[in-house]
Amino acid sequence: DYNCSVEFFWSPFLVKLETKINRTRALKLDQLPAMLQRTLGADVLVFNTGHWWTHTGKLRAWDHLERNGKMVEMEGEEAFNIALRAWAKWVDHSIDPSRTRVFFRSVSPEHKSVNWCYNQTFPISAGTVAPGFPKSLVTIVERNIKSMRTPVTYLNITHLSELRIDAHPSVYTITREGKPLTTEQQRQPLTYADCSHWCLPGLPDTWNVLLLDSLMRPPSNNSI
Ligand SMILES: *[C@@H]1O[C@H](CO)[C@@H](O)[C@H](O)[C@H]1NC(C)=O
Ligand SMILES: *[C@@H]1O[C@H](CO)[C@@H](O)[C@H](O)[C@H]1NC(C)=O
Ligand SMILES: *[C@@H]1O[C@H](CO)[C@@H](O)[C@H](O)[C@H]1NC(C)=O
Ligand SMILES: *[C@@H]1O[C@H](CO)[C@@H](O)[C@H](O)[C@H]1NC(C)=O
């Protein structure tokens, strides 16, 4: 009825992840993926990035970091900050705030280790959450948004989502092939329970209600 389209662009680091011919994967901290150009002219843009930055070992999506076209080594936090700065610069240069509202959705928390989602059927009561994502990275996001020229509305959903330990698919998730877990797999929650993604309908609908509410208000002045 409203000729509205919703598009989803997947780029978990915001910056460019490139696979070379020899199959090494470089995370280019100062380059944005070309597909971002396709978002120009949208009425509303909602960005986010998060726990892919914290993956280690086999789960880490990149083999090395690059900056100015050269391989670099640095701590995860510094890399995260450089990437966020590159994103912020892109937004400030490319987005026309009179045409496009920009949102940044805060980190979507996982429920692993101490607060494991398996078998949970009630939200955590406030005050007992062990944050699953480094506070230092959250601070880097907030600092970068504050320093931007473009008004960016921060959708601060991290804490309210931390409470929803019961809202993950757990052993009712699907495999990479898109199939439900077998009974045998469901009996091995340590291996198979998905405590990162969310059930739908569910918590992401709450994020959308908050997004809609923010859309009805004038943009804030990055007063995080
Ligand atoms: C719907 O939106 C597209 C993209 O903005 C536009 O090209 C098209 O003319 C619109 N259609 C109607 C019926 O308004
Ligand atoms: C893969 O290629 C890149 C350049 O394209 C090079 O920097 C890197 O050292 C190569 N890695 C291996 C393991 O050969
Ligand atoms: C999970 O819940 C089921 C059913 O209530 C129970 O049999 C099982 O022991 C629980 N497992 C854990 C690890 O709490
Ligand atoms: C985000 O929300 C939490 C509570 O839900 C609050 O403690 C925190 O200060 C908020 N962060 C910002 C930057 O507003």
XYZ file of N, CA and C and ligand atoms in Angstrom:
728
model
N 0.820 -1.212 0.000
C 0.000 0.000 0.000
C 0.855 1.263 0.000
N 2.024 1.195 0.569
C 2.856 2.393 0.731
C 4.085 2.372 -0.160
N 4.178 1.382 -1.035
C 5.340 1.242 -1.921
C 6.637 1.292 -1.119
N 6.660 0.595 -0.037
C 7.827 0.577 0.836
C 8.610 -0.709 0.582
N 9.915 -0.611 0.437
C 10.695 -1.846 0.320
C 11.740 -1.897 1.441
N 11.992 -3.097 1.886
C 12.965 -3.323 2.955
C 14.071 -4.189 2.372
N 15.324 -3.738 2.472
C 16.436 -4.514 1.935
C 17.431 -4.828 3.047
N 18.025 -5.992 2.922
C 18.980 -6.448 3.927
C 20.336 -6.663 3.261
N 21.348 -5.976 3.760
C 22.705 -6.132 3.235
C 23.567 -6.755 4.328
N 24.209 -7.831 3.975
C 24.974 -8.573 4.972
C 26.466 -8.269 4.859
N 27.000 -7.659 5.907
C 28.425 -7.323 5.942
C 28.790 -7.213 7.416
N 29.063 -8.340 8.060
C 29.073 -8.382 9.524
C 30.106 -7.485 10.200
N 31.128 -7.039 9.449
C 32.125 -6.152 10.058
C 31.890 -4.691 9.664
N 30.880 -4.416 8.864
C 30.670 -3.127 8.203
C 31.748 -2.888 7.156
N 33.023 -3.009 7.533
C 34.094 -2.825 6.541
C 34.252 -4.090 5.690
N 35.125 -3.952 4.684
C 35.213 -4.973 3.628
C 36.009 -6.216 4.044
N 35.395 -7.346 3.836
C 36.079 -8.630 4.034
C 36.330 -9.198 2.649
N 37.613 -9.347 2.309
C 37.944 -9.749 0.934
C 38.657 -11.088 0.914
N 38.199 -11.964 0.030
C 38.888 -13.250 -0.129
C 39.810 -13.143 -1.340
N 41.113 -13.349 -1.107
C 42.092 -13.238 -2.197
C 42.057 -14.499 -3.063
N 42.778 -14.418 -4.198
C 42.800 -15.562 -5.123
C 43.312 -16.813 -4.411
N 44.324 -16.635 -3.552
C 44.851 -17.798 -2.828
C 43.983 -18.151 -1.603
N 42.831 -17.570 -1.525
C 41.798 -17.864 -0.527
C 42.109 -17.332 0.865
N 43.166 -16.521 1.031
C 43.320 -15.866 2.329
C 42.282 -14.754 2.418
N 41.791 -14.544 3.640
C 40.731 -13.568 3.834
C 41.280 -12.349 4.570
N 41.147 -11.206 3.922
C 41.671 -9.970 4.497
C 40.511 -9.095 4.950
N 40.607 -8.617 6.183
C 39.636 -7.652 6.663
C 40.228 -6.270 6.465
N 39.639 -5.510 5.524
C 40.199 -4.207 5.145
C 39.563 -3.114 5.991
N 40.299 -2.699 6.999
C 39.722 -1.847 8.039
C 39.311 -0.470 7.547
N 39.925 -0.016 6.445
C 39.611 1.344 5.993
C 38.830 1.358 4.684
N 38.244 0.208 4.324
C 37.432 0.179 3.093
C 36.035 -0.336 3.376
N 35.052 0.336 2.766
C 33.668 -0.089 2.926
C 33.275 -0.951 1.730
N 32.409 -1.925 1.909
C 32.020 -2.761 0.780
C 31.259 -1.965 -0.267
N 31.472 -2.324 -1.550
C 30.882 -1.585 -2.664
C 29.356 -1.559 -2.580
N 28.772 -2.605 -2.010
C 27.311 -2.673 -1.980
C 26.691 -1.529 -1.169
N 27.496 -0.871 -0.329
C 26.951 0.250 0.446
C 26.408 1.341 -0.468
N 27.021 1.485 -1.638
C 26.565 2.507 -2.590
C 25.096 2.316 -2.928
N 24.662 1.056 -2.888
C 23.266 0.765 -3.246
C 22.276 1.264 -2.198
N 22.770 1.636 -1.038
C 21.867 2.109 0.003
C 21.617 3.623 -0.109
N 22.419 4.292 -0.947
C 22.289 5.748 -1.046
C 20.892 6.111 -1.555
N 20.306 7.117 -0.942
C 18.970 7.524 -1.367
C 17.852 6.855 -0.596
N 18.195 5.889 0.256
C 17.158 5.267 1.085
C 16.597 6.307 2.055
N 15.361 6.116 2.475
C 14.770 7.030 3.457
C 15.332 6.759 4.847
N 15.576 5.474 5.117
C 16.028 5.066 6.446
C 17.138 4.026 6.288
N 18.224 4.203 7.027
C 19.282 3.178 7.052
C 19.514 2.749 8.495
N 19.560 1.456 8.702
C 19.847 0.938 10.044
C 21.108 0.086 9.957
N 22.165 0.512 10.648
C 23.423 -0.225 10.636
C 23.588 -0.998 11.942
N 24.408 -2.036 11.875
C 24.905 -2.602 13.122
C 26.090 -3.493 12.841
N 26.879 -3.720 13.861
C 27.957 -4.704 13.793
C 28.163 -5.171 15.221
N 28.818 -6.282 15.407
C 28.916 -6.762 16.789
C 29.792 -7.963 16.965
N 29.189 -9.096 17.275
C 30.014 -10.152 17.862
C 30.923 -10.888 16.896
N 30.798 -10.631 15.580
C 31.787 -11.226 14.660
C 33.192 -10.731 15.002
N 33.256 -9.534 15.586
C 34.561 -8.976 15.970
C 35.204 -9.746 17.115
N 34.398 -10.471 17.861
C 34.936 -11.149 19.052
C 35.241 -12.626 18.777
N 34.906 -13.110 17.590
C 35.171 -14.523 17.293
C 36.670 -14.791 17.235
N 37.054 -15.921 17.790
C 38.473 -16.279 17.761
C 38.623 -17.689 17.201
N 39.867 -18.097 17.002
C 40.158 -19.457 16.535
C 39.511 -19.746 15.196
N 38.921 -20.923 15.090
C 38.344 -21.367 13.816
C 37.163 -20.501 13.381
N 36.501 -19.869 14.351
C 35.306 -19.074 14.036
C 35.643 -17.701 13.469
N 36.917 -17.293 13.637
C 37.293 -15.972 13.139
C 37.204 -15.958 11.627
N 36.547 -14.911 11.094
C 36.216 -14.908 9.663
C 37.364 -14.407 8.793
N 38.415 -13.836 9.401
C 39.502 -13.280 8.585
C 40.841 -13.897 8.991
N 41.796 -13.854 8.022
C 43.131 -14.377 8.307
C 44.084 -13.262 8.711
N 43.933 -12.111 8.075
C 44.756 -10.976 8.503
C 44.011 -9.658 8.288
N 44.541 -8.617 8.933
C 43.954 -7.284 8.812
C 44.745 -6.487 7.784
N 44.081 -5.556 7.120
C 44.782 -4.673 6.191
C 44.352 -3.228 6.409
N 45.340 -2.353 6.230
C 45.075 -0.925 6.307
C 45.971 -0.245 5.287
N 45.453 0.743 4.582
C 46.195 1.382 3.486
C 46.767 0.342 2.535
N 46.048 -0.735 2.304
C 46.497 -1.774 1.377
C 47.626 -2.648 1.898
N 48.014 -2.444 3.166
C 49.112 -3.242 3.728
C 48.633 -4.094 4.888
N 49.256 -5.246 5.021
C 48.929 -6.122 6.128
C 49.372 -5.468 7.439
N 48.492 -5.447 8.430
C 48.864 -4.849 9.726
C 48.463 -5.800 10.852
N 49.130 -5.628 11.970
C 48.752 -6.404 13.157
C 48.411 -5.445 14.274
N 47.326 -5.712 14.958
C 46.937 -4.854 16.085
C 45.918 -5.587 16.938
N 45.641 -5.015 18.083
C 44.641 -5.573 18.982
C 43.252 -5.444 18.358
N 42.362 -6.323 18.734
C 40.999 -6.300 18.223
C 40.300 -4.971 18.434
N 40.518 -4.373 19.601
C 39.830 -3.115 19.907
C 40.267 -1.989 18.987
N 41.574 -1.942 18.723
C 42.094 -0.896 17.852
C 41.531 -1.086 16.438
N 41.509 -2.334 15.983
C 40.971 -2.642 14.649
C 39.506 -2.232 14.563
N 38.766 -2.548 15.596
C 37.346 -2.211 15.653
C 37.152 -0.700 15.553
N 37.984 0.030 16.270
C 37.889 1.484 16.270
C 38.196 2.069 14.884
N 39.222 1.542 14.223
C 39.581 2.027 12.885
C 38.426 1.753 11.908
N 37.832 0.573 12.028
C 36.729 0.207 11.143
C 35.519 1.117 11.374
N 35.209 1.352 12.642
C 34.079 2.229 12.965
C 34.324 3.657 12.454
N 35.585 4.103 12.554
C 35.920 5.440 12.046
C 35.722 5.509 10.548
N 36.118 4.441 9.849
C 35.960 4.398 8.391
C 34.473 4.448 8.026
N 33.679 3.711 8.779
C 32.233 3.716 8.534
C 31.656 5.113 8.779
N 32.048 5.721 9.914
C 31.529 7.043 10.279
C 31.892 8.080 9.207
N 33.111 7.981 8.710
C 33.566 8.897 7.678
C 32.738 8.714 6.401
N 32.469 7.459 6.069
C 31.666 7.172 4.877
C 30.275 7.796 5.018
N 29.670 7.610 6.180
C 28.326 8.159 6.400
C 28.373 9.682 6.285
N 29.351 10.312 6.955
C 29.425 11.770 6.940
C 29.664 12.317 5.527
N 30.376 11.555 4.696
C 30.643 12.022 3.331
C 29.514 11.706 2.362
N 28.806 10.609 2.598
C 27.924 10.082 1.552
C 26.439 10.287 1.812
N 26.068 10.421 3.062
C 24.641 10.469 3.382
C 24.162 11.911 3.456
N 23.038 12.150 2.813
C 22.407 13.463 2.903
C 21.347 13.371 4.006
N 21.630 13.991 5.167
C 20.725 13.810 6.313
C 19.336 14.389 6.084
N 19.180 15.277 5.088
C 17.841 15.807 4.836
C 16.993 14.774 4.090
N 17.659 13.753 3.570
C 16.965 12.747 2.784
C 16.894 11.399 3.518
N 17.903 11.095 4.302
C 18.044 9.766 4.904
C 18.197 9.857 6.426
N 17.370 9.096 7.135
C 17.542 8.979 8.590
C 18.491 7.826 8.851
N 19.489 8.036 9.690
C 20.465 6.986 9.980
C 20.312 6.495 11.422
N 20.243 5.183 11.547
C 20.192 4.550 12.861
C 21.389 3.620 13.014
N 21.845 3.462 14.237
C 22.827 2.423 14.524
C 22.251 1.571 15.639
N 22.045 0.315 15.316
C 21.498 -0.583 16.333
C 22.636 -1.152 17.153
N 22.512 -1.074 18.472
C 23.600 -1.546 19.332
C 23.703 -3.070 19.267
N 24.711 -3.604 19.931
C 25.044 -5.027 19.808
C 23.909 -5.946 20.245
N 23.674 -6.958 19.434
C 22.712 -8.012 19.775
C 23.446 -9.047 20.620
N 23.072 -9.193 21.881
C 23.873 -10.055 22.764
C 23.616 -11.547 22.530
N 24.642 -12.336 22.838
C 24.500 -13.797 22.814
C 24.321 -14.268 24.262
N 23.871 -15.508 24.407
C 23.785 -16.079 25.756
C 24.547 -17.379 25.806
N 25.842 -17.231 26.097
C 26.711 -18.407 26.161
C 27.304 -18.502 27.558
N 28.116 -19.491 27.763
C 28.809 -19.750 29.040
C 27.918 -19.515 30.260
N 28.218 -18.484 31.046
C 27.519 -18.304 32.328
C 25.998 -18.229 32.156
N 25.584 -17.391 31.208
C 24.149 -17.256 30.953
C 23.780 -18.041 29.701
N 23.727 -19.363 29.823
C 23.469 -20.199 28.655
C 21.971 -20.237 28.392
N 21.571 -20.154 27.118
C 20.140 -20.034 26.813
C 19.402 -21.372 26.867
N 20.162 -22.465 26.846
C 19.504 -23.780 26.775
C 18.539 -23.986 27.938
N 17.331 -24.443 27.621
C 16.304 -24.769 28.631
C 15.732 -23.558 29.355
N 16.059 -22.358 28.909
C 15.561 -21.174 29.610
C 14.164 -20.816 29.086
N 13.249 -20.559 29.990
C 11.882 -20.239 29.556
C 11.370 -18.911 30.107
N 12.191 -18.234 30.900
C 11.797 -16.914 31.417
C 12.936 -15.929 31.217
N 12.582 -14.641 31.041
C 13.645 -13.634 30.977
C 14.436 -13.584 32.286
N 15.668 -13.112 32.193
C 16.466 -12.885 33.391
C 15.874 -11.671 34.092
N 15.850 -11.676 35.395
C 15.407 -10.456 36.068
C 16.579 -9.480 36.092
N 16.269 -8.197 35.912
C 17.306 -7.179 35.775
C 18.308 -7.280 36.921
N 19.556 -6.996 36.596
C 20.566 -6.971 37.657
C 21.396 -8.236 37.725
N 20.920 -9.323 37.084
C 21.677 -10.568 37.204
C 22.384 -10.961 35.909
N 22.424 -10.046 34.955
C 23.013 -10.380 33.656
C 24.529 -10.273 33.691
N 25.198 -11.278 33.150
C 26.629 -11.167 32.906
C 26.779 -10.776 31.442
N 27.170 -9.525 31.151
C 27.209 -9.069 29.766
C 28.059 -10.005 28.908
N 27.543 -10.347 27.730
C 28.214 -11.298 26.877
C 29.104 -10.641 25.840
N 29.244 -9.336 25.898
C 29.995 -8.618 24.879
C 30.862 -7.576 25.571
N 32.139 -7.460 25.139
C 33.034 -6.540 25.849
C 32.518 -5.103 25.873
N 32.469 -4.546 27.071
C 32.014 -3.176 27.262
C 32.879 -2.200 26.474
N 34.175 -2.538 26.352
C 35.094 -1.630 25.655
C 34.651 -1.430 24.198
N 34.129 -2.479 23.577
C 33.693 -2.349 22.184
C 32.427 -1.495 22.090
N 31.549 -1.654 23.062
C 30.335 -0.828 23.103
C 30.740 0.649 23.216
N 31.719 0.915 24.080
C 32.189 2.286 24.277
C 32.744 2.860 22.974
N 33.465 2.027 22.214
C 34.035 2.490 20.934
C 32.918 2.885 19.965
N 31.863 2.084 19.907
C 30.725 2.411 19.036
C 30.140 3.760 19.447
N 29.879 3.904 20.730
C 29.204 5.110 21.207
C 30.062 6.354 20.985
N 31.377 6.214 21.206
C 32.275 7.345 21.022
C 32.302 7.777 19.553
N 32.353 6.792 18.653
C 32.403 7.130 17.221
C 31.121 7.798 16.747
N 29.986 7.316 17.236
C 28.721 7.924 16.814
C 28.641 9.365 17.293
N 29.088 9.578 18.525
C 29.039 10.928 19.102
C 29.844 11.916 18.285
N 30.929 11.435 17.668
C 31.821 12.356 16.969
C 31.375 12.618 15.528
N 30.221 12.065 15.123
C 29.815 12.230 13.724
C 29.037 13.518 13.479
N 29.141 14.008 12.240
C 28.386 15.192 11.847
C 26.937 14.835 11.566
N 26.755 13.663 10.917
C 25.413 13.197 10.559
C 24.652 12.808 11.826
N 23.401 13.261 11.957
C 22.628 12.789 13.114
C 22.385 11.282 13.001
N 22.809 10.555 14.008
C 22.626 9.101 14.038
C 21.845 8.758 15.300
N 20.731 8.073 15.121
C 19.957 7.668 16.295
C 20.430 6.288 16.737
N 20.794 6.196 17.983
C 21.341 4.965 18.553
C 20.195 4.134 19.117
N 19.979 2.954 18.514
C 18.936 2.063 19.025
C 19.578 1.166 20.081
N 19.402 1.553 21.292
C 20.141 0.926 22.395
C 19.389 -0.318 22.901
N 19.528 -1.424 22.166
C 18.746 -2.616 22.503
C 19.560 -3.672 23.267
N 20.822 -3.400 23.543
C 21.675 -4.452 24.107
C 21.169 -4.955 25.457
N 20.944 -4.037 26.375
C 20.595 -4.484 27.718
C 19.220 -5.156 27.764
N 18.249 -4.555 27.101
C 16.917 -5.173 27.139
C 16.943 -6.559 26.505
N 17.848 -6.751 25.531
C 17.950 -8.057 24.882
C 18.705 -9.060 25.752
N 19.650 -8.547 26.536
C 20.383 -9.425 27.466
C 19.426 -10.125 28.422
N 18.350 -9.436 28.736
C 17.381 -10.024 29.675
C 16.627 -11.192 29.046
N 16.575 -11.228 27.694
C 15.755 -12.229 27.005
C 16.528 -13.515 26.708
N 17.039 -14.113 27.765
C 17.775 -15.371 27.683
C 16.896 -16.483 27.119
N 15.579 -16.292 27.220
C 14.606 -17.301 26.778
C 14.207 -17.147 25.311
N 14.773 -16.151 24.610
C 14.234 -15.797 23.287
C 15.035 -16.356 22.104
N 16.037 -17.186 22.390
C 16.850 -17.786 21.317
C 16.226 -19.099 20.831
N 16.571 -19.520 19.620
C 16.013 -20.792 19.135
C 16.541 -22.021 19.880
N 17.691 -21.898 20.510
C 18.272 -23.015 21.282
C 18.313 -24.286 20.420
N 17.767 -25.405 20.891
C 17.842 -26.649 20.103
C 16.713 -26.739 19.067
N 15.913 -25.676 18.967
C 14.872 -25.646 17.926
C 15.348 -24.822 16.743
N 16.645 -24.717 16.616
C 17.258 -23.970 15.518
C 17.304 -24.839 14.264
N 17.805 -24.276 13.176
C 18.010 -25.060 11.963
C 19.503 -25.166 11.682
N 19.870 -26.193 10.938
C 21.276 -26.394 10.591
C 21.642 -25.479 9.418
N 22.929 -25.491 9.051
C 23.380 -24.716 7.894
C 22.630 -25.080 6.624
N 22.161 -26.330 6.574
C 21.423 -26.793 5.385
C 19.947 -26.400 5.461
N 19.564 -25.711 6.546
C 18.181 -25.249 6.663
C 17.230 -26.289 7.230
N 17.783 -27.374 7.802
C 16.929 -28.423 8.358
C 16.853 -28.306 9.878
N 15.700 -28.668 10.470
C 15.637 -28.698 11.931
C 16.632 -29.716 12.485
N 17.077 -29.510 13.717
C 17.986 -30.483 14.326
C 17.269 -31.826 14.483
N 18.007 -32.896 14.360
C 17.447 -34.221 14.626
C 17.327 -34.385 16.146
N 16.528 -35.354 16.562
C 16.381 -35.610 17.999
C 17.749 -35.889 18.615
N 18.562 -36.612 17.856
C 19.913 -36.942 18.317
C 20.724 -35.660 18.564
N 20.632 -34.707 17.622
C 21.360 -33.436 17.767
C 20.788 -32.609 18.923
N 19.463 -32.671 19.065
C 18.843 -31.901 20.152
C 19.306 -32.387 21.519
N 19.729 -33.635 21.573
C 20.223 -34.185 22.848
C 21.654 -33.744 23.132
N 22.249 -32.999 22.185
C 23.617 -32.499 22.408
C 23.633 -30.972 22.374
N 22.942 -30.365 23.335
C 22.819 -28.899 23.288
C 24.172 -28.187 23.349
N 25.148 -28.792 24.016
C 26.456 -28.125 24.104
C 27.021 -27.853 22.716
N 26.737 -28.752 21.784
C 27.228 -28.597 20.421
C 26.249 -27.805 19.563
N 24.959 -28.025 19.768
C 23.992 -27.554 18.776
C 23.102 -26.375 19.197
N 22.954 -26.117 20.487
C 22.022 -25.055 20.888
C 22.470 -23.709 20.314
N 21.567 -22.993 19.687
C 21.857 -21.688 19.111
C 21.400 -20.602 20.084
N 22.363 -19.977 20.722
C 22.063 -18.940 21.709
C 22.496 -17.564 21.201
N 22.616 -17.425 19.872
C 23.029 -16.149 19.270
C 21.889 -15.496 18.500
N 21.208 -16.299 17.695
C 20.104 -15.752 16.893
C 18.831 -15.742 17.735
N 17.755 -15.196 17.142
C 16.514 -15.023 17.912
C 15.334 -15.668 17.212
N 14.376 -16.125 18.001
C 13.132 -16.656 17.440
C 12.300 -15.519 16.847
N 11.541 -15.857 15.815
C 10.557 -14.929 15.263
C 9.218 -15.641 15.155
N 8.113 -15.026 15.560
C 8.046 -13.732 16.224
C 8.836 -13.759 17.529
N 9.271 -12.579 17.955
C 10.057 -12.555 19.179
C 10.738 -11.222 19.402
N 11.911 -11.308 20.020
C 12.607 -10.101 20.438
C 12.840 -9.076 19.314
N 13.244 -9.503 18.092
C 13.474 -8.486 17.049
C 12.223 -7.653 16.740
N 11.037 -8.192 17.030
C 9.823 -7.381 16.853
C 9.823 -6.209 17.831
N 10.363 -6.447 19.015
C 10.484 -5.362 19.997
C 11.445 -4.294 19.470
N 12.564 -4.753 18.885
C 13.495 -3.769 18.295
C 12.754 -2.927 17.252
N 11.908 -3.585 16.448
C 11.203 -2.863 15.389
C 10.196 -1.860 15.952
N 9.554 -2.224 17.052
C 8.630 -1.284 17.695
C 9.409 -0.044 18.143
N 10.597 -0.274 18.695
C 11.413 0.849 19.154
C 11.909 1.679 17.964
N 12.242 0.984 16.861
C 12.664 1.693 15.651
C 11.527 2.580 15.136
N 10.329 2.030 15.088
C 9.181 2.795 14.620
C 8.955 4.009 15.507
N 9.042 3.795 16.807
C 8.863 4.901 17.742
C 9.897 6.002 17.482
N 11.159 5.601 17.272
C 12.213 6.586 17.006
C 11.965 7.321 15.695
N 11.426 6.587 14.708
C 11.186 7.210 13.401
C 10.174 8.336 13.489
N 9.265 8.235 14.449
C 8.220 9.248 14.595
C 8.736 10.512 15.274
N 9.921 10.402 15.864
C 10.472 11.570 16.551
C 11.535 12.220 15.672
N 11.795 13.503 15.887
C 12.871 14.137 15.125
C 14.212 13.511 15.529
N 15.183 13.491 14.581
C 16.476 12.896 14.910
C 17.137 13.605 16.091
N 17.770 12.843 16.921
C 18.477 13.421 18.071
C 19.817 13.943 17.571
N 20.519 14.635 18.422
C 21.803 15.165 17.999
C 22.965 14.308 18.493
N 22.856 13.008 18.265
C 23.877 12.064 18.692
C 24.182 12.205 20.181
N 23.161 12.593 20.943
C 23.361 12.776 22.379
C 23.203 11.431 23.064
N 24.198 10.579 22.846
C 24.172 9.241 23.427
C 24.378 9.359 24.932
C 7.555 2.834 -5.978
O 8.894 3.203 -5.635
C 9.816 3.096 -6.705
C 11.222 3.385 -6.132
O 11.245 4.584 -5.432
C 9.413 4.040 -7.822
O 10.313 3.915 -8.904
C 7.988 3.692 -8.274
O 7.572 4.637 -9.244
C 7.015 3.705 -7.105
N 5.723 3.212 -7.528
C 4.578 3.817 -7.194
C 3.335 3.174 -7.679
O 4.549 4.845 -6.530
C 47.875 -14.556 -0.452
O 47.944 -13.467 -1.346
C 48.172 -12.210 -0.749
C 48.175 -11.148 -1.820
O 47.110 -11.297 -2.687
C 49.490 -12.218 0.007
O 49.662 -10.990 0.679
C 49.501 -13.354 1.017
O 50.785 -13.441 1.616
C 49.179 -14.678 0.336
N 49.047 -15.677 1.392
C 49.523 -16.921 1.251
C 49.319 -17.834 2.421
O 50.070 -17.279 0.234
C 16.291 -29.283 30.407
O 14.904 -29.438 30.616
C 14.474 -30.798 30.552
C 12.952 -30.813 30.654
O 12.500 -30.014 31.721
C 15.144 -31.608 31.691
O 14.764 -32.956 31.587
C 16.647 -31.480 31.537
O 17.299 -32.100 32.629
C 17.084 -30.024 31.459
N 18.513 -29.988 31.151
C 19.362 -29.160 31.729
C 20.801 -29.263 31.294
O 19.014 -28.337 32.552
C 21.712 1.857 26.981
O 20.695 1.352 27.802
C 21.134 0.869 29.065
C 19.928 0.355 29.837
O 19.059 -0.338 29.021
C 21.803 1.966 29.843
O 22.332 1.442 31.041
C 22.939 2.555 29.014
O 23.509 3.645 29.685
C 22.402 3.015 27.672
N 23.502 3.508 26.878
C 23.450 4.695 26.303
C 24.682 5.081 25.553
O 22.499 5.438 26.367
